[in-house]
PDB file of C-alpha atoms in Angstrom:
ATOM      1  CA  UNK A   1      89.193 136.568 110.392  1.00  0.00           C
ATOM      2  CA  UNK A   2      85.505 136.591 111.342  1.00  0.00           C
ATOM      3  CA  UNK A   3      82.590 135.732 109.075  1.00  0.00           C
ATOM      4  CA  UNK A   4      78.893 136.369 109.084  1.00  0.00           C
ATOM      5  CA  UNK A   5      77.289 133.081 110.055  1.00  0.00           C
ATOM      6  CA  UNK A   6      73.695 131.888 110.190  1.00  0.00           C
ATOM      7  CA  UNK A   7      72.745 129.051 112.524  1.00  0.00           C
ATOM      8  CA  UNK A   8      69.476 127.314 111.667  1.00  0.00           C
ATOM      9  CA  UNK A   9      68.153 125.325 114.609  1.00  0.00           C
ATOM     10  CA  UNK A  10      68.241 126.312 118.272  1.00  0.00           C
ATOM     11  CA  UNK A  11      68.283 122.900 119.882  1.00  0.00           C
ATOM     12  CA  UNK A  12      71.145 121.994 122.277  1.00  0.00           C
ATOM     13  CA  UNK A  13      73.727 121.715 119.474  1.00  0.00           C
ATOM     14  CA  UNK A  14      72.506 124.827 117.639  1.00  0.00           C
ATOM     15  CA  UNK A  15      72.560 126.894 120.814  1.00  0.00           C
ATOM     16  CA  UNK A  16      76.048 125.675 121.699  1.00  0.00           C
ATOM     17  CA  UNK A  17      77.292 126.456 118.177  1.00  0.00           C
ATOM     18  CA  UNK A  18      75.837 129.973 118.329  1.00  0.00           C
ATOM     19  CA  UNK A  19      77.385 130.688 121.716  1.00  0.00           C
ATOM     20  CA  UNK A  20      80.809 129.507 120.566  1.00  0.00           C
ATOM     21  CA  UNK A  21      80.664 131.640 117.405  1.00  0.00           C
ATOM     22  CA  UNK A  22      79.536 134.744 119.299  1.00  0.00           C
ATOM     23  CA  UNK A  23      82.337 134.263 121.823  1.00  0.00           C
ATOM     24  CA  UNK A  24      84.809 134.120 118.920  1.00  0.00           C
ATOM     25  CA  UNK A  25      83.560 137.459 117.581  1.00  0.00           C
ATOM     26  CA  UNK A  26      81.468 136.266 114.651  1.00  0.00           C
ATOM     27  CA  UNK A  27      78.338 138.093 113.599  1.00  0.00           C
ATOM     28  CA  UNK A  28      75.637 135.453 114.029  1.00  0.00           C
ATOM     29  CA  UNK A  29      72.059 135.225 112.812  1.00  0.00           C
ATOM     30  CA  UNK A  30      69.802 132.517 114.233  1.00  0.00           C
ATOM     31  CA  UNK A  31      66.498 131.067 113.100  1.00  0.00           C
ATOM     32  CA  UNK A  32      64.325 128.447 114.773  1.00  0.00           C
ATOM     33  CA  UNK A  33      60.754 127.288 114.259  1.00  0.00           C
ATOM     34  CA  UNK A  34      60.043 127.997 117.929  1.00  0.00           C
ATOM     35  CA  UNK A  35      61.006 131.637 118.354  1.00  0.00           C
ATOM     36  CA  UNK A  36      61.202 131.446 122.149  1.00  0.00           C
ATOM     37  CA  UNK A  37      64.272 129.215 121.968  1.00  0.00           C
ATOM     38  CA  UNK A  38      66.265 132.009 120.306  1.00  0.00           C
ATOM     39  CA  UNK A  39      65.672 134.515 123.138  1.00  0.00           C
ATOM     40  CA  UNK A  40      68.787 133.562 125.167  1.00  0.00           C
ATOM     41  CA  UNK A  41      70.892 133.846 122.016  1.00  0.00           C
ATOM     42  CA  UNK A  42      69.480 137.267 121.192  1.00  0.00           C
ATOM     43  CA  UNK A  43      70.523 138.416 124.676  1.00  0.00           C
ATOM     44  CA  UNK A  44      74.080 137.350 123.811  1.00  0.00           C
ATOM     45  CA  UNK A  45      74.060 139.459 120.636  1.00  0.00           C
ATOM     46  CA  UNK A  46      72.713 137.148 117.932  1.00  0.00           C
ATOM     47  CA  UNK A  47      70.341 138.585 115.349  1.00  0.00           C
ATOM     48  CA  UNK A  48      67.082 136.625 115.214  1.00  0.00           C
ATOM     49  CA  UNK A  49      65.732 136.106 111.693  1.00  0.00           C
ATOM     50  CA  UNK A  50      61.996 135.818 111.237  1.00  0.00           C
ATOM     51  CA  UNK A  51      62.121 133.471 108.216  1.00  0.00           C
ATOM     52  CA  UNK A  52      64.565 130.951 106.713  1.00  0.00           C
ATOM     53  CA  UNK A  53      64.731 133.180 103.649  1.00  0.00           C
ATOM     54  CA  UNK A  54      65.991 136.098 105.702  1.00  0.00           C
ATOM     55  CA  UNK A  55      68.354 133.873 107.665  1.00  0.00           C
ATOM     56  CA  UNK A  56      70.350 132.512 104.720  1.00  0.00           C
ATOM     57  CA  UNK A  57      70.632 135.930 103.079  1.00  0.00           C
ATOM     58  CA  UNK A  58      72.294 137.565 106.054  1.00  0.00           C
ATOM     59  CA  UNK A  59      75.440 135.444 106.076  1.00  0.00           C
ATOM     60  CA  UNK A  60      78.358 134.019 104.125  1.00  0.00           C
ATOM     61  CA  UNK A  61      77.892 130.605 105.743  1.00  0.00           C
ATOM     62  CA  UNK A  62      74.705 128.923 106.977  1.00  0.00           C
ATOM     63  CA  UNK A  63      75.050 126.079 109.486  1.00  0.00           C
ATOM     64  CA  UNK A  64      72.063 123.772 109.921  1.00  0.00           C
ATOM     65  CA  UNK A  65      71.463 121.549 112.945  1.00  0.00           C
ATOM     66  CA  UNK A  66      67.907 120.189 113.042  1.00  0.00           C
ATOM     67  CA  UNK A  67      66.205 116.847 113.630  1.00  0.00           C
ATOM     68  CA  UNK A  68      66.676 115.018 110.348  1.00  0.00           C
ATOM     69  CA  UNK A  69      67.235 115.852 106.703  1.00  0.00           C
ATOM     70  CA  UNK A  70      63.527 116.028 105.900  1.00  0.00           C
ATOM     71  CA  UNK A  71      63.301 118.982 108.282  1.00  0.00           C
ATOM     72  CA  UNK A  72      66.489 120.474 106.814  1.00  0.00           C
ATOM     73  CA  UNK A  73      65.136 120.270 103.269  1.00  0.00           C
ATOM     74  CA  UNK A  74      61.803 121.786 104.281  1.00  0.00           C
ATOM     75  CA  UNK A  75      63.618 124.742 105.828  1.00  0.00           C
ATOM     76  CA  UNK A  76      65.913 125.171 102.831  1.00  0.00           C
ATOM     77  CA  UNK A  77      62.964 125.071 100.462  1.00  0.00           C
ATOM     78  CA  UNK A  78      61.400 127.894 102.463  1.00  0.00           C
ATOM     79  CA  UNK A  79      64.710 129.762 102.174  1.00  0.00           C
ATOM     80  CA  UNK A  80      64.383 129.870  98.352  1.00  0.00           C
ATOM     81  CA  UNK A  81      68.047 129.103  97.774  1.00  0.00           C
ATOM     82  CA  UNK A  82      68.271 129.545  94.025  1.00  0.00           C
ATOM     83  CA  UNK A  83      70.771 132.281  93.218  1.00  0.00           C
ATOM     84  CA  UNK A  84      71.756 132.928  96.847  1.00  0.00           C
ATOM     85  CA  UNK A  85      75.503 133.382  97.472  1.00  0.00           C
ATOM     86  CA  UNK A  86      75.853 131.283 100.621  1.00  0.00           C
ATOM     87  CA  UNK A  87      77.746 128.173 101.665  1.00  0.00           C
ATOM     88  CA  UNK A  88      75.331 125.774 103.362  1.00  0.00           C
ATOM     89  CA  UNK A  89      76.912 123.465 105.941  1.00  0.00           C
ATOM     90  CA  UNK A  90      74.458 120.812 107.087  1.00  0.00           C
ATOM     91  CA  UNK A  91      75.361 119.281 110.452  1.00  0.00           C
ATOM     92  CA  UNK A  92      72.148 117.254 110.705  1.00  0.00           C
ATOM     93  CA  UNK A  93      72.336 113.532 111.467  1.00  0.00           C
ATOM     94  CA  UNK A  94      70.400 111.166 109.219  1.00  0.00           C
ATOM     95  CA  UNK A  95      70.870 108.193 106.898  1.00  0.00           C
ATOM     96  CA  UNK A  96      73.535 108.031 104.163  1.00  0.00           C
ATOM     97  CA  UNK A  97      70.888 107.903 101.434  1.00  0.00           C
ATOM     98  CA  UNK A  98      69.103 110.990 102.781  1.00  0.00           C
ATOM     99  CA  UNK A  99      72.422 112.827 103.042  1.00  0.00           C
ATOM    100  CA  UNK A 100      73.215 112.137  99.387  1.00  0.00           C
ATOM    101  CA  UNK A 101      69.698 113.070  98.287  1.00  0.00           C
ATOM    102  CA  UNK A 102      69.740 116.391 100.134  1.00  0.00           C
ATOM    103  CA  UNK A 103      73.228 117.241  98.865  1.00  0.00           C
ATOM    104  CA  UNK A 104      72.095 116.602  95.297  1.00  0.00           C
ATOM    105  CA  UNK A 105      69.033 118.791  95.703  1.00  0.00           C
ATOM    106  CA  UNK A 106      70.898 121.721  97.302  1.00  0.00           C
ATOM    107  CA  UNK A 107      73.630 121.720  94.670  1.00  0.00           C
ATOM    108  CA  UNK A 108      70.962 121.583  91.964  1.00  0.00           C
ATOM    109  CA  UNK A 109      69.852 124.985  93.255  1.00  0.00           C
ATOM    110  CA  UNK A 110      73.298 126.342  92.392  1.00  0.00           C
ATOM    111  CA  UNK A 111      74.297 126.644  96.044  1.00  0.00           C
ATOM    112  CA  UNK A 112      77.604 125.545  97.566  1.00  0.00           C
ATOM    113  CA  UNK A 113      77.122 122.736 100.081  1.00  0.00           C
ATOM    114  CA  UNK A 114      78.924 120.660 102.688  1.00  0.00           C
ATOM    115  CA  UNK A 115      77.400 117.769 104.609  1.00  0.00           C
ATOM    116  CA  UNK A 116      78.687 116.803 108.013  1.00  0.00           C
ATOM    117  CA  UNK A 117      78.075 115.928 111.607  1.00  0.00           C
ATOM    118  CA  UNK A 118      79.174 116.982 115.065  1.00  0.00           C
ATOM    119  CA  UNK A 119      80.793 114.003 116.798  1.00  0.00           C
ATOM    120  CA  UNK A 120      80.551 115.591 120.228  1.00  0.00           C
ATOM    121  CA  UNK A 121      77.786 116.403 122.739  1.00  0.00           C
ATOM    122  CA  UNK A 122      76.494 119.944 123.014  1.00  0.00           C
ATOM    123  CA  UNK A 123      78.308 120.617 126.302  1.00  0.00           C
ATOM    124  CA  UNK A 124      81.669 120.165 124.564  1.00  0.00           C
ATOM    125  CA  UNK A 125      81.003 122.247 121.433  1.00  0.00           C
ATOM    126  CA  UNK A 126      83.775 124.795 120.995  1.00  0.00           C
ATOM    127  CA  UNK A 127      85.991 123.094 123.576  1.00  0.00           C
ATOM    128  CA  UNK A 128      89.346 121.361 122.928  1.00  0.00           C
ATOM    129  CA  UNK A 129      88.666 117.872 121.628  1.00  0.00           C
ATOM    130  CA  UNK A 130      85.315 118.789 120.072  1.00  0.00           C
ATOM    131  CA  UNK A 131      85.078 116.961 116.748  1.00  0.00           C
ATOM    132  CA  UNK A 132      83.175 117.390 113.504  1.00  0.00           C
ATOM    133  CA  UNK A 133      83.507 115.560 110.194  1.00  0.00           C
ATOM    134  CA  UNK A 134      82.555 117.094 106.834  1.00  0.00           C
ATOM    135  CA  UNK A 135      82.096 115.756 103.343  1.00  0.00           C
ATOM    136  CA  UNK A 136      82.217 117.808 100.178  1.00  0.00           C
ATOM    137  CA  UNK A 137      84.433 119.764  97.809  1.00  0.00           C
ATOM    138  CA  UNK A 138      87.788 120.587  99.378  1.00  0.00           C
ATOM    139  CA  UNK A 139      87.748 124.278  98.382  1.00  0.00           C
ATOM    140  CA  UNK A 140      84.380 124.739 100.106  1.00  0.00           C
ATOM    141  CA  UNK A 141      85.687 122.956 103.172  1.00  0.00           C
ATOM    142  CA  UNK A 142      88.669 125.299 103.274  1.00  0.00           C
ATOM    143  CA  UNK A 143      86.317 128.279 103.046  1.00  0.00           C
ATOM    144  CA  UNK A 144      84.272 127.048 105.999  1.00  0.00           C
ATOM    145  CA  UNK A 145      87.275 125.915 108.064  1.00  0.00           C
ATOM    146  CA  UNK A 146      87.781 129.119 110.119  1.00  0.00           C
ATOM    147  CA  UNK A 147      84.167 128.857 111.299  1.00  0.00           C
ATOM    148  CA  UNK A 148      84.222 125.092 111.773  1.00  0.00           C
ATOM    149  CA  UNK A 149      87.397 125.221 113.861  1.00  0.00           C
ATOM    150  CA  UNK A 150      85.630 127.503 116.340  1.00  0.00           C
ATOM    151  CA  UNK A 151      82.900 124.978 117.087  1.00  0.00           C
ATOM    152  CA  UNK A 152      85.007 121.830 116.592  1.00  0.00           C
ATOM    153  CA  UNK A 153      88.785 122.319 116.920  1.00  0.00           C
ATOM    154  CA  UNK A 154      89.285 118.691 115.790  1.00  0.00           C
ATOM    155  CA  UNK A 155      87.330 119.111 112.550  1.00  0.00           C
ATOM    156  CA  UNK A 156      88.284 116.946 109.570  1.00  0.00           C
ATOM    157  CA  UNK A 157      87.204 116.428 105.975  1.00  0.00           C
ATOM    158  CA  UNK A 158      86.120 112.877 105.096  1.00  0.00           C
ATOM    159  CA  UNK A 159      86.195 112.964 101.306  1.00  0.00           C
ATOM    160  CA  UNK A 160      83.591 114.190  98.833  1.00  0.00           C
ATOM    161  CA  UNK A 161      80.735 111.791  99.589  1.00  0.00           C
ATOM    162  CA  UNK A 162      78.151 113.182 102.046  1.00  0.00           C
ATOM    163  CA  UNK A 163      76.784 109.677 102.521  1.00  0.00           C
ATOM    164  CA  UNK A 164      80.128 108.454 103.862  1.00  0.00           C
ATOM    165  CA  UNK A 165      80.024 111.101 106.581  1.00  0.00           C
ATOM    166  CA  UNK A 166      76.480 110.086 107.543  1.00  0.00           C
ATOM    167  CA  UNK A 167      77.556 106.431 107.619  1.00  0.00           C
ATOM    168  CA  UNK A 168      80.468 107.267 109.922  1.00  0.00           C
ATOM    169  CA  UNK A 169      78.128 109.173 112.226  1.00  0.00           C
ATOM    170  CA  UNK A 170      75.612 106.320 112.433  1.00  0.00           C
ATOM    171  CA  UNK A 171      78.315 103.681 112.897  1.00  0.00           C
ATOM    172  CA  UNK A 172      79.694 105.563 115.884  1.00  0.00           C
ATOM    173  CA  UNK A 173      76.241 106.172 117.353  1.00  0.00           C
ATOM    174  CA  UNK A 174      75.425 102.495 116.791  1.00  0.00           C
ATOM    175  CA  UNK A 175      78.418 101.519 118.929  1.00  0.00           C
ATOM    176  CA  UNK A 176      77.704 104.218 121.525  1.00  0.00           C
ATOM    177  CA  UNK A 177      74.048 103.400 122.144  1.00  0.00           C
ATOM    178  CA  UNK A 178      74.711  99.670 122.002  1.00  0.00           C
ATOM    179  CA  UNK A 179      77.286 100.147 124.750  1.00  0.00           C
ATOM    180  CA  UNK A 180      74.905 102.332 126.768  1.00  0.00           C
ATOM    181  CA  UNK A 181      72.159  99.719 126.427  1.00  0.00           C
ATOM    182  CA  UNK A 182      74.515  96.914 127.456  1.00  0.00           C
ATOM    183  CA  UNK A 183      75.731  98.924 130.464  1.00  0.00           C
ATOM    184  CA  UNK A 184      72.145  99.701 131.484  1.00  0.00           C
ATOM    185  CA  UNK A 185      71.138  96.040 131.283  1.00  0.00           C
ATOM    186  CA  UNK A 186      74.184  94.998 133.293  1.00  0.00           C
ATOM    187  CA  UNK A 187      73.296  97.507 136.015  1.00  0.00           C
ATOM    188  CA  UNK A 188      69.656  96.357 136.066  1.00  0.00           C
ATOM    189  CA  UNK A 189      70.694  92.698 136.303  1.00  0.00           C
ATOM    190  CA  UNK A 190      73.273  93.417 139.005  1.00  0.00           C
ATOM    191  CA  UNK A 191      70.846  95.452 141.100  1.00  0.00           C
ATOM    192  CA  UNK A 192      68.199  92.765 140.737  1.00  0.00           C
ATOM    193  CA  UNK A 193      70.654  90.394 142.416  1.00  0.00           C
ATOM    194  CA  UNK A 194      71.524  92.844 145.183  1.00  0.00           C
ATOM    195  CA  UNK A 195      74.669  94.428 143.744  1.00  0.00           C
ATOM    196  CA  UNK A 196      75.314  98.158 144.183  1.00  0.00           C
ATOM    197  CA  UNK A 197      75.334  99.937 140.804  1.00  0.00           C
ATOM    198  CA  UNK A 198      78.141 102.302 141.828  1.00  0.00           C
ATOM    199  CA  UNK A 199      80.307  99.361 142.897  1.00  0.00           C
ATOM    200  CA  UNK A 200      79.928  97.904 139.396  1.00  0.00           C
ATOM    201  CA  UNK A 201      81.288 100.988 137.626  1.00  0.00           C
ATOM    202  CA  UNK A 202      85.012 100.201 137.800  1.00  0.00           C
ATOM    203  CA  UNK A 203      84.562  96.623 136.622  1.00  0.00           C
ATOM    204  CA  UNK A 204      82.131  97.594 133.858  1.00  0.00           C
ATOM    205  CA  UNK A 205      84.596 100.244 132.661  1.00  0.00           C
ATOM    206  CA  UNK A 206      87.317  97.588 132.425  1.00  0.00           C
ATOM    207  CA  UNK A 207      84.969  95.305 130.484  1.00  0.00           C
ATOM    208  CA  UNK A 208      84.163  98.099 128.005  1.00  0.00           C
ATOM    209  CA  UNK A 209      87.882  98.691 127.495  1.00  0.00           C
ATOM    210  CA  UNK A 210      88.378  94.964 126.922  1.00  0.00           C
ATOM    211  CA  UNK A 211      85.510  94.983 124.418  1.00  0.00           C
ATOM    212  CA  UNK A 212      87.274  97.808 122.558  1.00  0.00           C
ATOM    213  CA  UNK A 213      90.409  95.662 122.301  1.00  0.00           C
ATOM    214  CA  UNK A 214      88.353  92.760 120.990  1.00  0.00           C
ATOM    215  CA  UNK A 215      86.604  95.152 118.624  1.00  0.00           C
ATOM    216  CA  UNK A 216      89.888  96.147 117.013  1.00  0.00           C
ATOM    217  CA  UNK A 217      90.439  92.498 116.102  1.00  0.00           C
ATOM    218  CA  UNK A 218      86.884  92.227 114.780  1.00  0.00           C
ATOM    219  CA  UNK A 219      87.513  95.157 112.436  1.00  0.00           C
ATOM    220  CA  UNK A 220      90.699  93.510 111.151  1.00  0.00           C
ATOM    221  CA  UNK A 221      88.982  90.154 110.686  1.00  0.00           C
ATOM    222  CA  UNK A 222      86.097  91.777 108.817  1.00  0.00           C
ATOM    223  CA  UNK A 223      88.447  93.332 106.283  1.00  0.00           C
ATOM    224  CA  UNK A 224      90.374  90.060 105.890  1.00  0.00           C
ATOM    225  CA  UNK A 225      87.227  87.929 105.679  1.00  0.00           C
ATOM    226  CA  UNK A 226      88.655  85.553 108.277  1.00  0.00           C
ATOM    227  CA  UNK A 227      86.980  84.788 111.607  1.00  0.00           C
ATOM    228  CA  UNK A 228      89.348  82.729 113.800  1.00  0.00           C
ATOM    229  CA  UNK A 229      88.042  81.341 117.078  1.00  0.00           C
ATOM    230  CA  UNK A 230      91.397  80.766 118.749  1.00  0.00           C
ATOM    231  CA  UNK A 231      90.574  83.070 121.699  1.00  0.00           C
ATOM    232  CA  UNK A 232      86.787  82.914 121.919  1.00  0.00           C
ATOM    233  CA  UNK A 233      84.079  81.168 119.915  1.00  0.00           C
ATOM    234  CA  UNK A 234      80.515  81.850 118.873  1.00  0.00           C
ATOM    235  CA  UNK A 235      79.437  78.711 120.748  1.00  0.00           C
ATOM    236  CA  UNK A 236      80.922  79.850 124.056  1.00  0.00           C
ATOM    237  CA  UNK A 237      79.492  83.343 123.617  1.00  0.00           C
ATOM    238  CA  UNK A 238      76.031  81.900 122.967  1.00  0.00           C
ATOM    239  CA  UNK A 239      76.291  79.812 126.142  1.00  0.00           C
ATOM    240  CA  UNK A 240      77.071  82.979 128.111  1.00  0.00           C
ATOM    241  CA  UNK A 241      74.143  84.857 126.576  1.00  0.00           C
ATOM    242  CA  UNK A 242      71.837  81.964 127.452  1.00  0.00           C
ATOM    243  CA  UNK A 243      72.854  82.304 131.105  1.00  0.00           C
ATOM    244  CA  UNK A 244      72.195  86.067 130.976  1.00  0.00           C
ATOM    245  CA  UNK A 245      68.771  85.463 129.459  1.00  0.00           C
ATOM    246  CA  UNK A 246      67.859  82.922 132.151  1.00  0.00           C
ATOM    247  CA  UNK A 247      69.063  85.237 134.916  1.00  0.00           C
ATOM    248  CA  UNK A 248      67.047  88.087 133.431  1.00  0.00           C
ATOM    249  CA  UNK A 249      63.940  85.925 133.225  1.00  0.00           C
ATOM    250  CA  UNK A 250      64.421  84.734 136.800  1.00  0.00           C
ATOM    251  CA  UNK A 251      64.405  88.337 138.014  1.00  0.00           C
ATOM    252  CA  UNK A 252      61.691  89.456 135.566  1.00  0.00           C
ATOM    253  CA  UNK A 253      63.806  92.172 133.994  1.00  0.00           C
ATOM    254  CA  UNK A 254      63.643  93.099 130.317  1.00  0.00           C
ATOM    255  CA  UNK A 255      65.660  90.605 128.284  1.00  0.00           C
ATOM    256  CA  UNK A 256      65.251  92.338 124.928  1.00  0.00           C
ATOM    257  CA  UNK A 257      68.842  93.496 124.615  1.00  0.00           C
ATOM    258  CA  UNK A 258      70.638  90.226 125.478  1.00  0.00           C
ATOM    259  CA  UNK A 259      67.908  88.393 123.580  1.00  0.00           C
ATOM    260  CA  UNK A 260      68.820  90.193 120.364  1.00  0.00           C
ATOM    261  CA  UNK A 261      72.500  89.341 120.867  1.00  0.00           C
ATOM    262  CA  UNK A 262      71.687  85.705 121.581  1.00  0.00           C
ATOM    263  CA  UNK A 263      69.558  85.602 118.411  1.00  0.00           C
ATOM    264  CA  UNK A 264      72.527  86.766 116.332  1.00  0.00           C
ATOM    265  CA  UNK A 265      74.778  84.151 117.895  1.00  0.00           C
ATOM    266  CA  UNK A 266      72.114  81.491 117.320  1.00  0.00           C
ATOM    267  CA  UNK A 267      71.884  82.436 113.643  1.00  0.00           C
ATOM    268  CA  UNK A 268      75.634  81.968 113.287  1.00  0.00           C
ATOM    269  CA  UNK A 269      75.620  78.587 115.035  1.00  0.00           C
ATOM    270  CA  UNK A 270      72.592  77.469 113.001  1.00  0.00           C
ATOM    271  CA  UNK A 271      74.780  77.947 109.926  1.00  0.00           C
ATOM    272  CA  UNK A 272      77.576  75.850 111.394  1.00  0.00           C
ATOM    273  CA  UNK A 273      79.917  78.556 112.667  1.00  0.00           C
ATOM    274  CA  UNK A 274      80.171  77.276 116.260  1.00  0.00           C
ATOM    275  CA  UNK A 275      83.972  77.415 116.332  1.00  0.00           C
ATOM    276  CA  UNK A 276      84.418  80.787 114.628  1.00  0.00           C
ATOM    277  CA  UNK A 277      85.301  83.854 116.647  1.00  0.00           C
ATOM    278  CA  UNK A 278      82.967  86.731 117.550  1.00  0.00           C
ATOM    279  CA  UNK A 279      84.001  88.556 114.386  1.00  0.00           C
ATOM    280  CA  UNK A 280      81.718  86.093 112.562  1.00  0.00           C
ATOM    281  CA  UNK A 281      78.876  88.370 113.754  1.00  0.00           C
ATOM    282  CA  UNK A 282      79.865  90.962 111.148  1.00  0.00           C
ATOM    283  CA  UNK A 283      78.837  88.884 108.103  1.00  0.00           C
ATOM    284  CA  UNK A 284      75.918  87.471 110.113  1.00  0.00           C
ATOM    285  CA  UNK A 285      74.566  90.975 110.688  1.00  0.00           C
ATOM    286  CA  UNK A 286      75.341  91.891 107.080  1.00  0.00           C
ATOM    287  CA  UNK A 287      73.272  88.869 105.979  1.00  0.00           C
ATOM    288  CA  UNK A 288      76.337  87.495 104.243  1.00  0.00           C
ATOM    289  CA  UNK A 289      75.813  84.095 105.871  1.00  0.00           C
ATOM    290  CA  UNK A 290      74.774  81.618 103.152  1.00  0.00           C
TER     291      UNK A 290
END
């Protein structure tokens, strides 16, 4: 069964969503602040709305993918939602508090609402393995499911709380960009010492996989509130980070990333947790250290 769908936002994700829905036979309306970005979508058969108000009134479901919930609310205010029979599905990334605030405002207008996020890059939207997570009332999720499964075959509902979905999104992005930053620093340090970046790839990949295995133990320790140092300790980790900082300084490369990690380790040792494991960083970051 096909639905009429509005897509608000024609950035990389919005364009990919529109293309996937058109390919699946849905009637799609698009709106974007910069009209020129909708031209390729119009050529594929999408109707281009001239205002947010028109956009949300043309469809059963309105998907939003813009840069932050402040922008999403501004657009929805322009749409004059009160009394409109539409299910708004917000796929905009932002903070948990902003997600809850926007959900409360939209529902106060008498409009059905789901809050969620795409957990996949634009190039994979609509492909097998593409993932999205939604929060909201189950019956509304079921209504949107045929559309959501087109753009994210691995879609799932993550309870009623829109803030929990936003928190999941940011936690995953936190880990992703931290890993990217660490990889980038490792490549810069290696190249500064004459290593070929491509030759590092296999070994760096293995290290990331090892970090994931360690991370699983960190998650378990965090829930148990126990931080054993039987495999590795905060003290030994800090010693390693000190070496990385010195090597970075020697080669005059940016030491900001390892410096921030060393600072966390130093905070833990300053509070006497030398012999605890790396999972002790969780309460250190959470400011739970007395």
